[in-house]
Amino acid sequence: MTGSAKTTRREFLTKACELSAAGFVTAFAWGSLSLRDANARWMPRPPGAVDGKDFLALCSRCGQCVTSCPYETLRLAGPFDPAPGGTPFFVPEEIPCYMCKDIPCVKACPTGALSPALTGISDARMGIAVVDPASCLSHQGLRCEVCYRACPEEEKALTIEMHPRGISRHAMFIPVVHPEHCTGCGLCTKSCPTGTPAIRIADRKAVLGEIGGHYRLGWLPDDDPKNRRGDAPADAPEASAQGAGGLDYLNENAL
């Protein structure tokens, strides 16, 4: 075999190895992306994270928010994590947000993906706590209230309501979430003593509805936040015809 033939064969084998390696890397990358897409679900982001696609566009995946967190709550999503690759998220069942007053993760963000407009941790809206009555101990008639005691927004985001059960049964003390104050920190989830937490953090947009600005709750003052949801749309029904308007339509003229 001549020297030129040996060179050609060597080049051929080298090229084949390169192509095989490139194919393996491509297949692994696509497989990782497919697996991540299959496992994808909503995950809470750091305090002050801007909405949806804006966050993905602004976040540089630098990890500075992760390294600034003193509790190691945050982590960057890898190829097998249920979040967009390289973006920060946290798992409340493992390590919740401990509501640092100085919000170091927001201060560390260089791009504005964690909005500097968030100046108070109580104004963070990382998600919303949702109670599963089928597994909540309080809904079964037991006295638990662990989530209530763990909530950092005391008597605001989470309260306990007494539900009587008749003369022969004791009352139930039910945890009630107030969305206007819930930060989505996940401390309630972390503290829940059931096998799988009966109170979980969910996407606010997936859980909460919206009444609409044209309704007025006549039993509340006009300056109450629930009556300050924005201007009524042009095609909305008139609210002034019934006095208080909106839901106050059952007056003597309607009976």
CSV table of N, CA, C and O in Angstrom, one decimal, residues 14 68 79 81 89 197 212 214 238:
chain,number,residue,atom,x,y,z
A,14,THR,N,-10.4,9.4,10.3
A,14,THR,CA,-10.5,10.6,11.1
A,14,THR,C,-11.8,11.3,10.9
A,14,THR,O,-12.5,11.7,11.8
A,68,SER,N,-26.0,34.5,45.0
A,68,SER,CA,-26.3,35.5,46.0
A,68,SER,C,-27.3,35.1,47.1
A,68,SER,O,-27.4,35.7,48.1
A,79,PRO,N,-30.3,20.3,31.7
A,79,PRO,CA,-31.1,19.7,30.6
A,79,PRO,C,-32.2,18.8,31.1
A,79,PRO,O,-33.1,18.5,30.4
A,81,ASP,N,-33.9,19.3,34.1
A,81,ASP,CA,-34.8,20.0,35.0
A,81,ASP,C,-36.1,20.5,34.3
A,81,ASP,O,-36.0,20.8,33.1
A,89,PHE,N,-34.7,28.8,39.1
A,89,PHE,CA,-36.0,28.4,39.7
A,89,PHE,C,-35.8,27.8,41.0
A,89,PHE,O,-34.6,27.6,41.5
A,197,PRO,N,-47.1,17.3,50.2
A,197,PRO,CA,-47.7,18.5,50.8
A,197,PRO,C,-49.1,18.8,50.3
A,197,PRO,O,-49.4,18.7,49.1
A,212,GLY,N,-63.1,41.5,36.7
A,212,GLY,CA,-63.4,42.4,35.6
A,212,GLY,C,-63.6,43.8,36.2
A,212,GLY,O,-64.3,43.9,37.2
A,214,HIS,N,-65.5,46.3,35.4
A,214,HIS,CA,-66.8,46.9,35.3
A,214,HIS,C,-67.8,46.4,36.5
A,214,HIS,O,-68.9,46.9,36.6
A,238,GLU,N,-73.8,49.5,32.1
A,238,GLU,CA,-73.8,50.6,33.1
A,238,GLU,C,-73.9,50.0,34.5
A,238,GLU,O,-74.7,49.2,34.8
